[in-house]
mmCIF file with all atom_site columns, C-alpha atoms in Angstrom:
data_model
loop_
_atom_site.group_PDB
_atom_site.id
_atom_site.type_symbol
_atom_site.label_atom_id
_atom_site.label_alt_id
_atom_site.label_comp_id
_atom_site.label_asym_id
_atom_site.label_entity_id
_atom_site.label_seq_id
_atom_site.pdbx_PDB_ins_code
_atom_site.Cartn_x
_atom_site.Cartn_y
_atom_site.Cartn_z
_atom_site.occupancy
_atom_site.B_iso_or_equiv
_atom_site.pdbx_formal_charge
_atom_site.auth_seq_id
_atom_site.auth_comp_id
_atom_site.auth_asym_id
_atom_site.auth_atom_id
_atom_site.pdbx_PDB_model_num
ATOM 1  C CA . LYS P 1 1  ? 0.022   -0.023  0.132   1.00 0.00 ? 1  LYS P CA 1
ATOM 2  C CA . ASN P 1 2  ? 2.858   2.272   0.976   1.00 0.00 ? 2  ASN P CA 1
ATOM 3  C CA . LYS P 1 3  ? 6.275   1.554   -0.267  1.00 0.00 ? 3  LYS P CA 1
ATOM 4  C CA . ALA P 1 4  ? 7.978   4.078   1.902   1.00 0.00 ? 4  ALA P CA 1
ATOM 5  C CA . THR P 1 5  ? 6.375   2.800   5.284   1.00 0.00 ? 5  THR P CA 1
ATOM 6  C CA . LYS P 1 6  ? 5.753   -0.760  3.980   1.00 0.00 ? 6  LYS P CA 1
ATOM 7  C CA . GLU P 1 7  ? 2.165   -0.473  5.021   1.00 0.00 ? 7  GLU P CA 1
ATOM 8  C CA . ARG P 1 8  ? 0.239   -3.468  3.861   1.00 0.00 ? 8  ARG P CA 1
ATOM 9  C CA . PHE P 1 9  ? -3.171  -3.794  2.120   1.00 0.00 ? 9  PHE P CA 1
ATOM 10 C CA . THR P 1 10 ? -5.973  -4.724  4.609   1.00 0.00 ? 10 THR P CA 1
ATOM 11 C CA . SER P 1 11 ? -8.688  -7.353  3.838   1.00 0.00 ? 11 SER P CA 1
ATOM 12 C CA . ASP P 1 12 ? -11.274 -4.341  3.631   1.00 0.00 ? 12 ASP P CA 1
ATOM 13 C CA . ASP P 1 13 ? -9.169  -2.318  1.147   1.00 0.00 ? 13 ASP P CA 1
ATOM 14 C CA . PRO P 1 14 ? -10.913 -1.878  -2.247  1.00 0.00 ? 14 PRO P CA 1
ATOM 15 C CA . VAL P 1 15 ? -8.057  -3.204  -4.191  1.00 0.00 ? 15 VAL P CA 1
ATOM 16 C CA . THR P 1 16 ? -7.842  -6.163  -1.910  1.00 0.00 ? 16 THR P CA 1
ATOM 17 C CA . LYS P 1 17 ? -11.383 -6.998  -2.387  1.00 0.00 ? 17 LYS P CA 1
ATOM 18 C CA . GLY P 1 18 ? -11.112 -6.305  -6.135  1.00 0.00 ? 18 GLY P CA 1
ATOM 19 C CA . MET P 1 19 ? -8.201  -8.705  -6.297  1.00 0.00 ? 19 MET P CA 1
ATOM 20 C CA . ASN P 1 20 ? -10.191 -11.396 -4.221  1.00 0.00 ? 20 ASN P CA 1
ATOM 21 C CA . LYS P 1 21 ? -12.997 -11.054 -6.654  1.00 0.00 ? 21 LYS P CA 1
ATOM 22 C CA . LEU P 1 22 ? -10.907 -11.383 -9.834  1.00 0.00 ? 22 LEU P CA 1
ATOM 23 C CA . LEU P 1 23 ? -8.995  -14.303 -8.591  1.00 0.00 ? 23 LEU P CA 1
ATOM 24 C CA . VAL P 1 24 ? -12.274 -16.230 -7.892  1.00 0.00 ? 24 VAL P CA 1
ATOM 25 C CA . GLU P 1 25 ? -13.708 -15.095 -11.275 1.00 0.00 ? 25 GLU P CA 1
ATOM 26 C CA . LEU P 1 26 ? -10.632 -16.460 -12.749 1.00 0.00 ? 26 LEU P CA 1
ATOM 27 C CA . GLY P 1 27 ? -10.832 -19.785 -10.844 1.00 0.00 ? 27 GLY P CA 1
ATOM 28 C CA . LEU P 1 28 ? -8.277  -19.407 -8.301  1.00 0.00 ? 28 LEU P CA 1
ATOM 29 C CA . LEU P 1 29 ? -9.373  -19.514 -4.489  1.00 0.00 ? 29 LEU P CA 1
ATOM 30 C CA . ILE P 1 30 ? -6.563  -17.860 -2.409  1.00 0.00 ? 30 ILE P CA 1
ATOM 31 C CA . ARG P 1 31 ? -6.387  -15.198 0.260   1.00 0.00 ? 31 ARG P CA 1
ATOM 32 C CA . THR P 1 32 ? -4.665  -11.867 -0.531  1.00 0.00 ? 32 THR P CA 1
ATOM 33 C CA . GLU P 1 33 ? -3.773  -9.563  2.402   1.00 0.00 ? 33 GLU P CA 1
ATOM 34 C CA . GLY P 1 34 ? -0.460  -7.768  1.320   1.00 0.00 ? 34 GLY P CA 1
ATOM 35 C CA . SER P 1 35 ? 0.617   -11.395 0.267   1.00 0.00 ? 35 SER P CA 1
ATOM 36 C CA . PHE P 1 36 ? -0.673  -14.279 -1.622  1.00 0.00 ? 36 PHE P CA 1
ATOM 37 C CA . PHE P 1 37 ? -1.538  -17.478 0.225   1.00 0.00 ? 37 PHE P CA 1
ATOM 38 C CA . LEU P 1 38 ? -1.414  -20.460 -2.072  1.00 0.00 ? 38 LEU P CA 1
ATOM 39 C CA . SER P 1 39 ? -2.316  -23.969 -0.834  1.00 0.00 ? 39 SER P CA 1
ATOM 40 C CA . PRO P 1 40 ? -2.149  -26.393 -3.811  1.00 0.00 ? 40 PRO P CA 1
ATOM 41 C CA . PRO P 1 41 ? -2.912  -30.070 -3.451  1.00 0.00 ? 41 PRO P CA 1
ATOM 42 C CA . LEU P 1 42 ? -0.161  -32.534 -3.146  1.00 0.00 ? 42 LEU P CA 1
ATOM 43 C CA . ASN P 1 43 ? -0.773  -33.875 -6.601  1.00 0.00 ? 43 ASN P CA 1
ATOM 44 C CA . VAL P 1 44 ? -0.493  -30.527 -8.379  1.00 0.00 ? 44 VAL P CA 1
ATOM 45 C CA . THR P 1 45 ? 0.921   -30.588 -11.827 1.00 0.00 ? 45 THR P CA 1
ATOM 46 C CA . LYS P 1 46 ? 3.179   -28.269 -13.761 1.00 0.00 ? 46 LYS P CA 1
ATOM 47 C CA . SER P 1 47 ? 0.127   -27.243 -15.987 1.00 0.00 ? 47 SER P CA 1
ATOM 48 C CA . ASP P 1 48 ? -1.994  -26.458 -12.787 1.00 0.00 ? 48 ASP P CA 1
ATOM 49 C CA . VAL P 1 49 ? 0.970   -24.386 -11.366 1.00 0.00 ? 49 VAL P CA 1
ATOM 50 C CA . ASP P 1 50 ? 1.466   -22.550 -14.755 1.00 0.00 ? 50 ASP P CA 1
ATOM 51 C CA . GLU P 1 51 ? -2.267  -21.769 -14.702 1.00 0.00 ? 51 GLU P CA 1
ATOM 52 C CA . MET P 1 52 ? -2.102  -20.572 -11.141 1.00 0.00 ? 52 MET P CA 1
ATOM 53 C CA . VAL P 1 53 ? 0.802   -18.207 -12.074 1.00 0.00 ? 53 VAL P CA 1
ATOM 54 C CA . ASP P 1 54 ? -0.918  -16.882 -14.997 1.00 0.00 ? 54 ASP P CA 1
ATOM 55 C CA . ILE P 1 55 ? -4.028  -15.938 -12.883 1.00 0.00 ? 55 ILE P CA 1
ATOM 56 C CA . VAL P 1 56 ? -1.934  -14.172 -10.221 1.00 0.00 ? 56 VAL P CA 1
ATOM 57 C CA . GLU P 1 57 ? -0.075  -12.319 -12.860 1.00 0.00 ? 57 GLU P CA 1
ATOM 58 C CA . LYS P 1 58 ? -3.388  -11.052 -14.482 1.00 0.00 ? 58 LYS P CA 1
ATOM 59 C CA . THR P 1 59 ? -4.465  -10.100 -10.993 1.00 0.00 ? 59 THR P CA 1
ATOM 60 C CA . VAL P 1 60 ? -1.365  -8.222  -10.131 1.00 0.00 ? 60 VAL P CA 1
ATOM 61 C CA . ASN P 1 61 ? -1.574  -6.353  -13.520 1.00 0.00 ? 61 ASN P CA 1
ATOM 62 C CA . TRP P 1 62 ? -5.076  -5.484  -12.822 1.00 0.00 ? 62 TRP P CA 1
ATOM 63 C CA . ALA P 1 63 ? -4.123  -4.173  -9.178  1.00 0.00 ? 63 ALA P CA 1
ATOM 64 C CA . GLU P 1 64 ? -1.212  -2.123  -10.707 1.00 0.00 ? 64 GLU P CA 1
ATOM 65 C CA . ARG P 1 65 ? -3.614  -0.455  -13.199 1.00 0.00 ? 65 ARG P CA 1
ATOM 66 C CA . GLN P 1 66 ? -6.021  0.279   -10.254 1.00 0.00 ? 66 GLN P CA 1
ATOM 67 C CA . LEU P 1 67 ? -3.074  1.955   -8.385  1.00 0.00 ? 67 LEU P CA 1
ATOM 68 C CA . GLY P 1 68 ? -1.755  3.795   -11.479 1.00 0.00 ? 68 GLY P CA 1
ATOM 69 C CA . TYR P 1 69 ? 1.413   1.999   -12.060 1.00 0.00 ? 69 TYR P CA 1
#
């Protein structure tokens, strides 16, 4: 949220809420509160990981646009 003070986004922040909504819409159920918390199953495949990374990348790009980066 603030690079200088390293203040983190809270769960009620509009950007955090938007990221969570987009992640669900794209098919990835994870928590975001300043960090991403992933818990893939033990039998995760490379293809699954590639898809998760693509979804996270799209979501981060969305958040950057919202913040003017």
